[in-house]
Each structure stands twice: as structure tokens, then as C-alpha cells.
Amino acid sequence: MPLRKDEIIAVKRALSIRVHSYLDLAQRVRSDYSRDMVHDFRVTSRRLLAIEPLLITTSNTGYWRKRSRHWLKALNWLRDLQVMQSRFSSIAAIDKKLSGEIESELSRFKKSSKKIAGVRFRRRLLSSLDDYCIAVEASPKHASKTLFRYWRQVSAKTAAQLSRVDYSDIESLHRLRVKYKAFRYLLELLVECEFIDKRQVRNLKHWQDILGAIHDLQVAQNWLAKMTDTLGLQSQLNHEMQELSLSFQREKPALQLFIDGIDSQVNDCLKTKKPGECNKLLGH
């Protein structure tokens, strides 16, 4: 079913907000390397990349997609170090070592940060946004097809990973975390487009927080393993990690119900489409 005029306006507005929020924070992160700024830029980067599979249907997104991924990845270790420092700031020896590594990582990032979202990048990104918005106006069916086809892809992959997750395997939980993040950022777009009532997704971030905490504990444990006299701390972190894994396991039925419920709501928008039409996956 083609999108209505008000739905087209909502989609264009939501996409525009994501793009311009990214460009704003990209400008600010060039000189502000605080933990909050690093976190906000990483989030807005993921939110931008979450709409790229839509924009690629009407333009070549390769240039800005590759660079935005690179800048996001460049901040991963700095973010991990900052999180560890907030945990271990009361332990002088560890805090000192973390401070040194953070300074080194900041020095490396500062050298390349001035290149983030330069003129060519901005031009290409804004052009991709414009091309998609023009296509939406010209063919409301295009927006409906691409948006909901993408949803079915992300939702199916998240549900599949949840069904086979091994709670005793941290890597398995990490893979679920990756899939769930994609699910979250796309679902947030559907909320912003007013396809889903925001009251229905109050707990959306809850499960990602648990999976994120498990990941942070694993990163910290691996980092501590390189230091002497930290076996006690490593054991403590491992205990916390196992407790969180068990907590997530207990909440799996609630998460499954949540995903199924949201999927049902989105599918209501698809009920007049041809069978199988939305099962095709977007590919680059």
C-alpha cells in the first residue's frame, strides 16, 4: 500500500533529522572528545547507518557509508577505555594506566578528527537524502516497499539470532547485541515516522543495556588480563558477567514477546501487499 501524504511528510522529516543530527555532532566531535560527546557521536553514527539501506535504493551511498563506518570504528577503543576508567577510577594504578592509554588514543584520533564529515562527505550525504525524498514524493509505493522490506529483514535476523543464542557463550550474546542494535535503531525510525506509537517501545533500550553491560565487562576482563595482580578483579567481573547473562536468559520470553508484538504492528501496514513481496532482502 502506498504511503499517504502525511506519512510521506513524516518519513522525510525523520530521515532529515537523522542526517542533520549526524552532521551537527560530526562538527562538534572534531574538538570535543569528552566521554559524553564520544557516546553521542557513536549513537548518531549508528542511527545514520541504520537508514543507509533505504537511501542506497535511490543513490550510491558507498562514499559516505564507508567513511562514517570508519570514523565510528575509530572511536570504539576510546569509548571502551573511557567506560573502564569510570569503573576503575578509584584504583590508582589502573586509573593511571587507563589515563595514559586514553591520552594516546585521543592523540591518534585528534590527528584524523578534522577530516570527519568534510565538504565532499556532506555533499554526498545530503544528495542521498534528497534523492530518496524525491523518490518518495514521486512514488509513495517506493517508500512503502523499501521501508517495510528493510524492516522484515532486520526483524527476522534479530528473531533468528535470539532463538539460537547461547547464554554461556559471550560471543553468541555479542552477535545478538549487534542484531538487536540494528533492530532498535530501525524501530526508533518507525516511531519517528509515526508508524509505531512511542508508548509501545518504552522498554526498547532495556535489553540492549544488559547486552552492552555484558560486552563492557568482557572488554574490561580482557584488558585486565594483560596486567599483573588483577586476578581478583577479573574474577569479580566474570561473576557479574555470568549474573547478567542469567538475567538476560530469564528475560528472553519478554523480549521475544516484545519483538513479536512490534512485528505484528508493523505487519499491519503490510497486509494489503502481495505475499512474499516484503520477504526480499535489501542488498548492497
Tab-separated table of C-alpha atoms in Angstrom, residues 11 15 18 35 52 54 57 68 71 104 133 149 176 199 207 209 211-212 216 223 226 281:
chain	number	residue	atom	x	y	z
A	11	VAL	CA	9.283	9.837	6.724
A	15	LEU	CA	15.277	10.992	7.774
A	18	ARG	CA	18.870	11.875	11.435
A	35	ARG	CA	33.013	10.786	27.082
A	52	GLU	CA	21.598	3.802	4.678
A	54	LEU	CA	16.921	2.924	2.461
A	57	THR	CA	17.831	2.317	-3.153
A	68	SER	CA	31.036	7.081	8.550
A	71	TRP	CA	35.005	7.181	11.966
A	104	SER	CA	47.432	8.027	23.428
A	133	CYS	CA	12.970	12.104	-0.565
A	149	ARG	CA	11.090	-4.698	3.259
A	176	LEU	CA	22.695	-10.879	19.392
A	199	ARG	CA	4.386	4.244	24.202
A	207	TRP	CA	17.683	-5.324	26.659
A	209	ASP	CA	21.666	-2.080	28.055
A	211	LEU	CA	23.830	-6.895	26.455
A	212	GLY	CA	26.005	-3.766	26.379
A	216	ASP	CA	31.785	-3.940	28.578
A	223	TRP	CA	42.184	-5.708	29.265
A	226	LYS	CA	47.317	-8.130	30.458
A	281	LEU	CA	16.156	-8.548	1.338
